[in-house]
CSV table of C-alpha atoms in Angstrom, one decimal:
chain,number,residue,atom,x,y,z
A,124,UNK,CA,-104.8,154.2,151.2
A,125,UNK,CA,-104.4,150.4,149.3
A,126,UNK,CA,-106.2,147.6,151.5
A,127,UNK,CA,-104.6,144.8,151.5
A,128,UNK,CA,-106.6,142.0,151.0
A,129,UNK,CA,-106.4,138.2,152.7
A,130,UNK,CA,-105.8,135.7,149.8
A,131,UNK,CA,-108.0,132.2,149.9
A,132,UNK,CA,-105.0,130.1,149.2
A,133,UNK,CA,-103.0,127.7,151.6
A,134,UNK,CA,-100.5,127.7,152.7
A,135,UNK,CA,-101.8,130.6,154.7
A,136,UNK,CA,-98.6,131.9,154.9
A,137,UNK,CA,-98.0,132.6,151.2
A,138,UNK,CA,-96.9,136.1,150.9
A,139,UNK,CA,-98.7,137.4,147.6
A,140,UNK,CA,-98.4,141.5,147.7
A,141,UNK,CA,-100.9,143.2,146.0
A,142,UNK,CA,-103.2,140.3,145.6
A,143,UNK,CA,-106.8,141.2,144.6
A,144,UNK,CA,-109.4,138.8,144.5
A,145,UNK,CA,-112.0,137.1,142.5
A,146,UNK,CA,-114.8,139.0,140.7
A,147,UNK,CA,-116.3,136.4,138.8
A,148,UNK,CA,-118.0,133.6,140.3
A,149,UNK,CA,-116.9,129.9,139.7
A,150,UNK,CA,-119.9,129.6,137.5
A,151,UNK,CA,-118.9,132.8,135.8
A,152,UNK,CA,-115.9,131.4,134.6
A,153,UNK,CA,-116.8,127.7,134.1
A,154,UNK,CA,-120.0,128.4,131.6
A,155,UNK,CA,-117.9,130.7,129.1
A,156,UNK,CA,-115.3,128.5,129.4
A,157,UNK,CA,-117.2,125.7,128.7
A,158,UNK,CA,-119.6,127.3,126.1
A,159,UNK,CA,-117.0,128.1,124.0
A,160,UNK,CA,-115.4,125.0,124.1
A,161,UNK,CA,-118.7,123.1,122.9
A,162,UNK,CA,-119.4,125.5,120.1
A,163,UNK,CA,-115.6,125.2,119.0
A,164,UNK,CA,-115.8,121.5,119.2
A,165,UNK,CA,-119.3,121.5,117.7
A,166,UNK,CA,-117.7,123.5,114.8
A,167,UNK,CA,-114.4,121.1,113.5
A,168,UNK,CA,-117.6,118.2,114.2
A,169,UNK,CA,-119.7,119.6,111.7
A,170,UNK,CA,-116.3,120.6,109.0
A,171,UNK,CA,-114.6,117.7,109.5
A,172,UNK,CA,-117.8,115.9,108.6
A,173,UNK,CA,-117.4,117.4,105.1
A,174,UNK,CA,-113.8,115.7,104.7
A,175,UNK,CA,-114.0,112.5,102.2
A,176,UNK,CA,-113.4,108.9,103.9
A,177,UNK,CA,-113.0,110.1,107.7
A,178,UNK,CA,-113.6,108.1,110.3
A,179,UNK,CA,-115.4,109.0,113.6
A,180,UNK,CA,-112.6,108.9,115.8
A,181,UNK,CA,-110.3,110.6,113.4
A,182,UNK,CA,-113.3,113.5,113.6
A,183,UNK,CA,-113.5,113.1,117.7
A,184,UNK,CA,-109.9,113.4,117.9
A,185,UNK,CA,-109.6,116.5,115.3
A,186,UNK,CA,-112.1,118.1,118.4
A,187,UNK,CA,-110.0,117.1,121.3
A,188,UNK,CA,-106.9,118.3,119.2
A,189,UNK,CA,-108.4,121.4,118.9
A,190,UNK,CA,-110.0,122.0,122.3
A,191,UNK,CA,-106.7,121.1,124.2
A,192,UNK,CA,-104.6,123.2,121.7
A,193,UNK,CA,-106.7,126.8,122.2
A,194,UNK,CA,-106.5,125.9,125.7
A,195,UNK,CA,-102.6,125.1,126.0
A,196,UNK,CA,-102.4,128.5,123.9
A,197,UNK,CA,-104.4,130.4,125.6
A,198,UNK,CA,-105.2,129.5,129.0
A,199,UNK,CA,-102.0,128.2,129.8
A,200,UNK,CA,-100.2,130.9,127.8
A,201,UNK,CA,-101.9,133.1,129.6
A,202,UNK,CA,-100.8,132.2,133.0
A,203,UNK,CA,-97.1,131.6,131.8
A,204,UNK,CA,-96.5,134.7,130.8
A,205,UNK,CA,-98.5,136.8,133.4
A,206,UNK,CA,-96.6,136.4,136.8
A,207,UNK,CA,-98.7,139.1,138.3
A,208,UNK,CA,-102.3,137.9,137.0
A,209,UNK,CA,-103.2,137.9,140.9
A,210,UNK,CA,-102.8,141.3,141.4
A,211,UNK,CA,-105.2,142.6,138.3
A,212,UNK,CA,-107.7,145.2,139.8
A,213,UNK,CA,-110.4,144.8,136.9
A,214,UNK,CA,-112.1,141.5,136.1
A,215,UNK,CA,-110.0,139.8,133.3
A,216,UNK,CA,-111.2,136.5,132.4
A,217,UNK,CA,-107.9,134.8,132.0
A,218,UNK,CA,-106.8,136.2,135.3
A,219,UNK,CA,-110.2,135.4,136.8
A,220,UNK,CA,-109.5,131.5,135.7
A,221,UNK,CA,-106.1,131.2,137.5
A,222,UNK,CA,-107.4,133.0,140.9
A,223,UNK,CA,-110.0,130.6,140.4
A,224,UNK,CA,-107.8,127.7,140.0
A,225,UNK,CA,-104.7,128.7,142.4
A,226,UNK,CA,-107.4,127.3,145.2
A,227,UNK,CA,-106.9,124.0,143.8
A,228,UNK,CA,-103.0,124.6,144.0
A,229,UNK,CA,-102.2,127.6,145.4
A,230,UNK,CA,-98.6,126.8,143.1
A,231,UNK,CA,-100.3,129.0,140.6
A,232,UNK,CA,-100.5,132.2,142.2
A,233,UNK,CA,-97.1,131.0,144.5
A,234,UNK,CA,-95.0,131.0,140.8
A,235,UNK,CA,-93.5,127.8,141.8
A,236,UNK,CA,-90.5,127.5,139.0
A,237,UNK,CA,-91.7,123.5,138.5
A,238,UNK,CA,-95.3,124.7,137.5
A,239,UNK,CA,-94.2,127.8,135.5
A,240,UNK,CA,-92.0,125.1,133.2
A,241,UNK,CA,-94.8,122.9,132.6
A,242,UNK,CA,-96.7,125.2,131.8
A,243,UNK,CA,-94.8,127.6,129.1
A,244,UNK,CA,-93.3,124.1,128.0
A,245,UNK,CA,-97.1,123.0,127.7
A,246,UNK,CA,-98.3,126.6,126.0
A,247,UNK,CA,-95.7,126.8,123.5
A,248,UNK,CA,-95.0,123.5,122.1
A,249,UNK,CA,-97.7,121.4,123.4
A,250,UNK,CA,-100.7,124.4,121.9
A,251,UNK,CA,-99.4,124.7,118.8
A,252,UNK,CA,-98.8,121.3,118.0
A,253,UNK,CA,-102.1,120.1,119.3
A,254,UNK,CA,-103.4,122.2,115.8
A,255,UNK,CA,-100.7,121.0,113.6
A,256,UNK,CA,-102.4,118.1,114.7
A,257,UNK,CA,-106.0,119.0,113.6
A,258,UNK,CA,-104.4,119.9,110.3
A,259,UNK,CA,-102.2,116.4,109.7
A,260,UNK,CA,-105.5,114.3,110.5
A,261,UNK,CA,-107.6,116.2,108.3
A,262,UNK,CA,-105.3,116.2,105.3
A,263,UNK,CA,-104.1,112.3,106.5
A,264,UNK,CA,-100.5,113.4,106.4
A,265,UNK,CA,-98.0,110.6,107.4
A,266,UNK,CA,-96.7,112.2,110.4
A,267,UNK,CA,-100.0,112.3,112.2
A,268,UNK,CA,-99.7,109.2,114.0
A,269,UNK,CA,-96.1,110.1,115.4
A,270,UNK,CA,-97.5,113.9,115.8
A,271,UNK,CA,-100.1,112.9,117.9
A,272,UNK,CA,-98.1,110.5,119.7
A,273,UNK,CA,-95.2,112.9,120.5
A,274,UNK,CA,-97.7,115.9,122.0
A,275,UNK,CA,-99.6,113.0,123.9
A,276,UNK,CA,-95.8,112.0,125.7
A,277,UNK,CA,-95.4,115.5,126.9
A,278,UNK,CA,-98.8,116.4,128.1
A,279,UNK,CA,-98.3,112.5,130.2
A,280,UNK,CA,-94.9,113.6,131.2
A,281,UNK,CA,-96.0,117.2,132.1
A,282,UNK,CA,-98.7,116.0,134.6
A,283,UNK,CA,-96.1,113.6,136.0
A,284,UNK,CA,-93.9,116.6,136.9
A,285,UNK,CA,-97.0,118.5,138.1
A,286,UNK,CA,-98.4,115.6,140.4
A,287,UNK,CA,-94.6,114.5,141.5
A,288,UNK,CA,-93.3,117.8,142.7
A,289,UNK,CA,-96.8,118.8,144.6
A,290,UNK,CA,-96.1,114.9,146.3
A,291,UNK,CA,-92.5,115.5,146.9
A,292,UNK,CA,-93.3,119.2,148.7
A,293,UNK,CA,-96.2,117.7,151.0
A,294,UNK,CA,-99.4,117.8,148.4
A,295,UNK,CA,-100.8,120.8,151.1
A,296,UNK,CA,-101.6,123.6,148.6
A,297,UNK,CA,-105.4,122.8,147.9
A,298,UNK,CA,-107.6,125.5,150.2
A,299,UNK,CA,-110.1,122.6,150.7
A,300,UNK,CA,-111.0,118.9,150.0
A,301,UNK,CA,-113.3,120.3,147.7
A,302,UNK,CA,-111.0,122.2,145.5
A,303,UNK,CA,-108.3,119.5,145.9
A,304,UNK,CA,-110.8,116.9,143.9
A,305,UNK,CA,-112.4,119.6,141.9
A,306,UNK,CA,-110.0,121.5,140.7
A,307,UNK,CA,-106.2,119.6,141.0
A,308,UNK,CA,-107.2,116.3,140.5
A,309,UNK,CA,-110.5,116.9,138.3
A,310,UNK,CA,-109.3,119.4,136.3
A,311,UNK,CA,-105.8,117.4,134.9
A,312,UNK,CA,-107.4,114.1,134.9
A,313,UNK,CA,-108.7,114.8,131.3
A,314,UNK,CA,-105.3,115.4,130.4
A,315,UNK,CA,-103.9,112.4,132.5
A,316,UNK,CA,-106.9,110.0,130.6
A,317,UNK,CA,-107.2,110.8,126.9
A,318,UNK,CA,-103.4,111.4,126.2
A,319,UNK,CA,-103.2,108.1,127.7
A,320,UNK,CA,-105.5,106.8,125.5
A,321,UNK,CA,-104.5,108.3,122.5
A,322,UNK,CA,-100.6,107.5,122.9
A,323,UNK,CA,-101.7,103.4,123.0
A,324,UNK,CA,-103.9,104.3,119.7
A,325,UNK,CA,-100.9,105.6,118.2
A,326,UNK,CA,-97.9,103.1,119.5
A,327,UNK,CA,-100.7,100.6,117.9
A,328,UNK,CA,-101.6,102.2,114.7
A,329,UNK,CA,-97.2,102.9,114.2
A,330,UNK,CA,-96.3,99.4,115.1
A,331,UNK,CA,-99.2,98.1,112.3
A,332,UNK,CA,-97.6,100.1,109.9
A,333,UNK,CA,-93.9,98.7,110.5
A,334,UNK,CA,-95.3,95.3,109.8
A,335,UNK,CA,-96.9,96.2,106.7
A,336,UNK,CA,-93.4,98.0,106.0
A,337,UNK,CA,-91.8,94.3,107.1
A,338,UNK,CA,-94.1,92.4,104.7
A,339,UNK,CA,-93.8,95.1,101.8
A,340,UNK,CA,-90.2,94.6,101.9
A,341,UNK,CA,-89.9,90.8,102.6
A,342,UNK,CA,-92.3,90.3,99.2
B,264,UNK,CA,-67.6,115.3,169.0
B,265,UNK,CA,-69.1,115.3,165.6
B,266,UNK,CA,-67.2,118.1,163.3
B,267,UNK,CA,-69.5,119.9,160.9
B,268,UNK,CA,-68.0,120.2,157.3
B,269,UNK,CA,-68.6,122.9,155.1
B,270,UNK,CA,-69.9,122.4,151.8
B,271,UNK,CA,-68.7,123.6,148.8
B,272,UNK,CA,-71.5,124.6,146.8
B,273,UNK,CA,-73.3,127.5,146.0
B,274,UNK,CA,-75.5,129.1,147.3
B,275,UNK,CA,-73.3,129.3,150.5
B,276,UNK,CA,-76.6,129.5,152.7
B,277,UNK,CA,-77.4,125.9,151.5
B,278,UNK,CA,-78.4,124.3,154.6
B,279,UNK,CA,-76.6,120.5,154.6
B,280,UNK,CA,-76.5,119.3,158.4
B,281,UNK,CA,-74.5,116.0,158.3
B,282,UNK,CA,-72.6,117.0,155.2
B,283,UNK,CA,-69.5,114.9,154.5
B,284,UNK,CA,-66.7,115.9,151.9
B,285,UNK,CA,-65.7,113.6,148.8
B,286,UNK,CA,-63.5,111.1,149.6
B,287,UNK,CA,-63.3,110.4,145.4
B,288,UNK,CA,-61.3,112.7,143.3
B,289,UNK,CA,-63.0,114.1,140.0
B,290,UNK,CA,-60.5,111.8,138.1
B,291,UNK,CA,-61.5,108.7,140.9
B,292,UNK,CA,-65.4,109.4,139.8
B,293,UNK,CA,-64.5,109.9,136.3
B,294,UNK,CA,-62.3,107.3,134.9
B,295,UNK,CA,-64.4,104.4,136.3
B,296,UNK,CA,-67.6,105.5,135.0
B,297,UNK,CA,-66.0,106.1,132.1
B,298,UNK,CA,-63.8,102.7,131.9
B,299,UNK,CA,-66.8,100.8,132.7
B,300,UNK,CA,-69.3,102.4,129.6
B,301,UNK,CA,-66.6,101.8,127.2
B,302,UNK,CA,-66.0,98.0,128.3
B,303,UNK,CA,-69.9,98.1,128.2
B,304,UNK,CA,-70.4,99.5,124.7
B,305,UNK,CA,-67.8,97.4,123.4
B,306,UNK,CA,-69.4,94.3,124.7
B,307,UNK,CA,-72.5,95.5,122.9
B,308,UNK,CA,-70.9,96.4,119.9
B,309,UNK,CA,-69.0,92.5,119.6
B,310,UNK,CA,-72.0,91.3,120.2
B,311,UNK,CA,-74.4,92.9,118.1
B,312,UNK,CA,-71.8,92.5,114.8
B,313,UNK,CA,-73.1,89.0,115.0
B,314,UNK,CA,-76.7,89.6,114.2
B,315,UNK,CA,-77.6,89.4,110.8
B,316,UNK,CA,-78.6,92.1,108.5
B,317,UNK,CA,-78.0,94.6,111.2
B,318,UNK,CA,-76.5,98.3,110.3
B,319,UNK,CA,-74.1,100.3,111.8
B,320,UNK,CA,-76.2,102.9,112.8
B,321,UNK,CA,-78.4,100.4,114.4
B,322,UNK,CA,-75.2,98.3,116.3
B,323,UNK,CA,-74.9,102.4,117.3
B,324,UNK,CA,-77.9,102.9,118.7
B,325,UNK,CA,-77.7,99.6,120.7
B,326,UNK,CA,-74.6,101.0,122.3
B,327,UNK,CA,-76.2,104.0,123.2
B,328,UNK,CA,-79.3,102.8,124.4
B,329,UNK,CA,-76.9,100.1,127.0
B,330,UNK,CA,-75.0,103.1,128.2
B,331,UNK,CA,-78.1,105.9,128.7
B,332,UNK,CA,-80.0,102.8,129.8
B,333,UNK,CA,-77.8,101.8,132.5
B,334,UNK,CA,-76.5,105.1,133.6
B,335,UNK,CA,-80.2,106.1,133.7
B,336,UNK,CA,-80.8,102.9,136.2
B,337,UNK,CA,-77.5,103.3,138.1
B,338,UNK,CA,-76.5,106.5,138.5
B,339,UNK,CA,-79.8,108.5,138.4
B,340,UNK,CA,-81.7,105.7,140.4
B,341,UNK,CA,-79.3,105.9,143.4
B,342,UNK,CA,-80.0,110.0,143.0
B,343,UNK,CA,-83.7,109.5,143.1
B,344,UNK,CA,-84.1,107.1,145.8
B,345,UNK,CA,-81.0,108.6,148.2
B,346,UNK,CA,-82.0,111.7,149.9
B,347,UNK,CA,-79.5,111.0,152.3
B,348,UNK,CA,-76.2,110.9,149.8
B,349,UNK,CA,-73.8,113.8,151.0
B,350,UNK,CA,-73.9,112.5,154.2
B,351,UNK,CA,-72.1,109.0,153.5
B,352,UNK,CA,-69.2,108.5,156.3
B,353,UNK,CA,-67.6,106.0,153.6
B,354,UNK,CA,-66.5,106.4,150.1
B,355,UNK,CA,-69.6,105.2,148.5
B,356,UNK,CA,-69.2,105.5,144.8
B,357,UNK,CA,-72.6,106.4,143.8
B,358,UNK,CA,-72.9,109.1,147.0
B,359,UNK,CA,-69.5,110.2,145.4
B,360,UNK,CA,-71.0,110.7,141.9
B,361,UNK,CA,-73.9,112.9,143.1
B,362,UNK,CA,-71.6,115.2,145.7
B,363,UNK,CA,-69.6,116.0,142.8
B,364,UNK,CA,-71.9,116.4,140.4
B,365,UNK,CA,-73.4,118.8,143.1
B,366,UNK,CA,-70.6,121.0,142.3
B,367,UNK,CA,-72.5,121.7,139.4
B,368,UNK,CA,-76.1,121.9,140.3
B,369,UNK,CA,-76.4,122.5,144.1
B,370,UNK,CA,-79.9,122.0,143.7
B,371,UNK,CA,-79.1,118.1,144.0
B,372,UNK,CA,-78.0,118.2,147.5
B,373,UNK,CA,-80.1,120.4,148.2
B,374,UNK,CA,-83.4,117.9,146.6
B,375,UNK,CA,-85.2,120.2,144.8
B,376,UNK,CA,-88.6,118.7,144.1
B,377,UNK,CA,-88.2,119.6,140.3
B,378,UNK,CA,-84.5,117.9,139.8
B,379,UNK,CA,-85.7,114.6,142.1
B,380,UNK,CA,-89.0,114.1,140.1
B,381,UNK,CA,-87.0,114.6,136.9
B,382,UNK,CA,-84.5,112.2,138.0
B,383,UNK,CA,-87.2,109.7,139.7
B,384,UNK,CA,-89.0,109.8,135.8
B,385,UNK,CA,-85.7,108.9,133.9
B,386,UNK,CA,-84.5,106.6,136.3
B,387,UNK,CA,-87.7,104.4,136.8
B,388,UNK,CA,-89.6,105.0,133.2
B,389,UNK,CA,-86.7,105.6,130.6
B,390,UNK,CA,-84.3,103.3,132.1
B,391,UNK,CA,-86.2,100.1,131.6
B,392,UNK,CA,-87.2,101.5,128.8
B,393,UNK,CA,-83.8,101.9,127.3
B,394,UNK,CA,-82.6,98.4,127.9
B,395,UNK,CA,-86.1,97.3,126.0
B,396,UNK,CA,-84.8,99.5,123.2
B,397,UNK,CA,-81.5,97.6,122.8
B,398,UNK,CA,-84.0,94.1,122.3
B,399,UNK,CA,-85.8,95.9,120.1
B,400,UNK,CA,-83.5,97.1,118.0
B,401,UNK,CA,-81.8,93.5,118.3
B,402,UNK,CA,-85.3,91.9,117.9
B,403,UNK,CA,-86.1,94.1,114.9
B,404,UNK,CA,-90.3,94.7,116.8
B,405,UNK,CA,-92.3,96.8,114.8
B,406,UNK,CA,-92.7,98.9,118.0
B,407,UNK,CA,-88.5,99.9,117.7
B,408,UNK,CA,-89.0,102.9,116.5
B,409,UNK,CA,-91.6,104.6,118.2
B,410,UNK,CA,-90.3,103.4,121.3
B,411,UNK,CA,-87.0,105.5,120.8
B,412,UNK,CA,-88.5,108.2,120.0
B,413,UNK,CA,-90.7,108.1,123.5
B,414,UNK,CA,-87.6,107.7,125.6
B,415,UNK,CA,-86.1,110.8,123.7
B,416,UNK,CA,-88.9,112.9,123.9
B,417,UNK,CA,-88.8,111.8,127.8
B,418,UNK,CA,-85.1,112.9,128.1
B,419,UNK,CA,-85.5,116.2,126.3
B,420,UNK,CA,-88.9,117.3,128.4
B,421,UNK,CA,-86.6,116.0,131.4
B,422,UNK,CA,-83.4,118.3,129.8
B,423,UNK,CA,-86.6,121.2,129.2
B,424,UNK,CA,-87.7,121.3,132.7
B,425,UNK,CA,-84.1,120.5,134.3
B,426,UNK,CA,-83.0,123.8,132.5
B,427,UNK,CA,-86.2,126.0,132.3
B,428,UNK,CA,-86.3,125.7,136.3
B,429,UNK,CA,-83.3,126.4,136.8
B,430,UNK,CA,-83.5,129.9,135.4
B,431,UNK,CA,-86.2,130.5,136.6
B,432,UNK,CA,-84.9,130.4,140.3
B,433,UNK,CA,-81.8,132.3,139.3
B,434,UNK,CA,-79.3,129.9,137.3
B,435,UNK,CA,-77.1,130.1,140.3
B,436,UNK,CA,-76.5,126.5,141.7
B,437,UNK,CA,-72.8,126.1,140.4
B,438,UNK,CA,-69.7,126.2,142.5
B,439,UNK,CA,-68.2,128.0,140.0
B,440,UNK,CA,-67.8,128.7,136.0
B,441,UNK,CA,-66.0,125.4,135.3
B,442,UNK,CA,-68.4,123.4,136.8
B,443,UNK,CA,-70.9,125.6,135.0
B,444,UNK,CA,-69.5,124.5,132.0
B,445,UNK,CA,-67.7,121.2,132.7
B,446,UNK,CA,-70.9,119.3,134.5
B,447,UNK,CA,-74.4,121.7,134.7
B,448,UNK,CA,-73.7,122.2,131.1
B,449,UNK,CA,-71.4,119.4,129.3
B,450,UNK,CA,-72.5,116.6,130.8
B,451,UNK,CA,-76.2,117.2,130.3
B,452,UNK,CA,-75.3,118.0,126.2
B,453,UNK,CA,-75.2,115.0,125.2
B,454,UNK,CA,-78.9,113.7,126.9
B,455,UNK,CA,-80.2,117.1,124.3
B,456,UNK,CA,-78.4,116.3,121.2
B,457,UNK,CA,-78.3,112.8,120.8
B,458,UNK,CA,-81.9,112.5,121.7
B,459,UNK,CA,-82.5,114.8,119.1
B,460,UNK,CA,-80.8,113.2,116.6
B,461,UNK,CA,-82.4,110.0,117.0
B,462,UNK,CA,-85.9,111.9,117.7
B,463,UNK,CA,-85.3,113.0,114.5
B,464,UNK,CA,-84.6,110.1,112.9
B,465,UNK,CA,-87.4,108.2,114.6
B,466,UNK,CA,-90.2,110.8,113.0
B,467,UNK,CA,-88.6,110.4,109.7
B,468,UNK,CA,-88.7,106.1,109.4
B,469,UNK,CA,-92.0,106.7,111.2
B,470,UNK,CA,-93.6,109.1,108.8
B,471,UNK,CA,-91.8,106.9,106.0
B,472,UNK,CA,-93.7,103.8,107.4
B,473,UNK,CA,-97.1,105.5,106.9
B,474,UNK,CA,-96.3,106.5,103.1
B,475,UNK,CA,-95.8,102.9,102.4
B,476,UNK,CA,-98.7,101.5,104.0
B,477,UNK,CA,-100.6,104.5,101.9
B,478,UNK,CA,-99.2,103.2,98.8
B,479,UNK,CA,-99.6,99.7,99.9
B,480,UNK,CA,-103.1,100.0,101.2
B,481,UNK,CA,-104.0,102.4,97.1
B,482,UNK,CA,-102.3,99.6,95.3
């Protein structure tokens, strides 16, 4: 006979059938998570280093590129195609991360149609252009500025959607303070920060080249 | 004694205590909002013949930065910040707007967290940001370009998640096929293909931009 077991999530009411829960620890999914990321990022540092007449930032933003783009592909593209990931009865990483997560915003493991958009729309055009991006700044094509600047604007206006909607339906789905800071607000604030930054760089480094374009012309 | 009204929209469970029938007709909604954006675009179209050196295209964009501006402001604003519409005792032309429209996408009387923050982003973000781009493009700022293309990359994410959400929760919210067609559908077209047009065109001057300052910064 099937157990059912108690999920961790809140609301408590939450009806998830067939949920199953954790069998990695947090740390179990945090250090491969993380490891990976710091050898993949250590990788395009060392490569990009061999490029002629990069800058540094150019090379640091070639790693964020990179890092947020595997993750939009796969993490997120993970979870937006895998509405049942909480029911999976053997420890799969990618399902561990999102039973993991959902205690931060139990939205996750609810399906809520808002997060499931953001999401896919994050997986599928966001990932993939995030290392178009890595390409364009390494061979310095003239889109990379507007490239960088377009994938920026939708990972800002994704976590507006993300924070808005949780606000507008009570901001109750963290199981505790803890997960709420660690997890919900932690977790996006990266991707709340750095597009931020980057999207300024860009609007800068487009506007500079308009009045070049505006002198060029006028001469 | 207070008579309850039924609503007309779909789904029929909808839940609308206080619910108050249209006074407006569709025509009454339509020909104003309509009268008034051509009067509008006109003005901006007199107007903007007297700036020198400007294009057509440009005089064009103007106009349709006035008209998405202000019905972003307007319209959407009232939406965003009136919870309370389809419960207005007096023809209120606004409230009148959104119980029709409702007709269409239930999901707006009904507040949906997903269509409110959608609406709350255009409304308070790309509205402004719209009437900045008819300066702009008056103004001829360096920053013209790549602040269109922000405000249509805002509108089609909005259009993404607007639609995606939809069907995911069933693509159900229409009183019927013609307002399927007529509102849900027709009247969000243009805010996908005109965006997309000038998105477009945005990328290309952009990316054209950055092949002159190459040249200029090689010569």
């Amino acid at each position: 006979m099937a157990t059912a077991f108690e999920h961790p999530y809140v609301p408590k009411e939450l009806h998830l059938p067939g949920y199953v829960p954790c069998f990695l620890s947090q740390k179990d999914i945090l250090v491969p998570y993380l490891a990976t990321s710091v050898v993949g990022v250590a990788l395009i540092w060392l490569f990009s280093g061999r490029l002629s007449k990069i800058s540094k930032t150019d090379r640091l933003l070639m790693c964020w590129w990179a890092f947020t783009g595997l993750t939009h592909i796969i993490l997120e593209g993970y979870f937006a195609f895998s509405p049942e990931f909480y029911k999976k009865k053997t420890p799969h990483f990618l399902a561990e991360v999102w039973k993991e997560y959902s205690k931060g915003d139990s939205r996750y493991a609810a399906r809520d149609a808002g997060v499931v958009t953001v999401e896919g729309i994050t997986a599928v055009i966001e990932g993939p252009a995030s290392i178009l991006a890595v390409y364009a700044i390494a061979s310095r094509k003239p889109y990379s500025h507007i490239l960088q600047f377009a994938i920026c604007l939708g990972q800002l206006y994704g976590c507006l959607v993300y924070f808005i909607t949780a606000l507008l339906e009570g901001d109750d789905f963290s199981a505790s303070r803890y997960y709420y800071w660690a997890y919900y607000i932690g977790a996006n604030g990266s991707w709340v920060v750095i597009p931020a930054l980057i999207a300024i760089r860009s609007w800068k480094k487009i506007s500079a080249a308009f009045q070049i374009e505006k002198k060029t012309k006028t001469r």
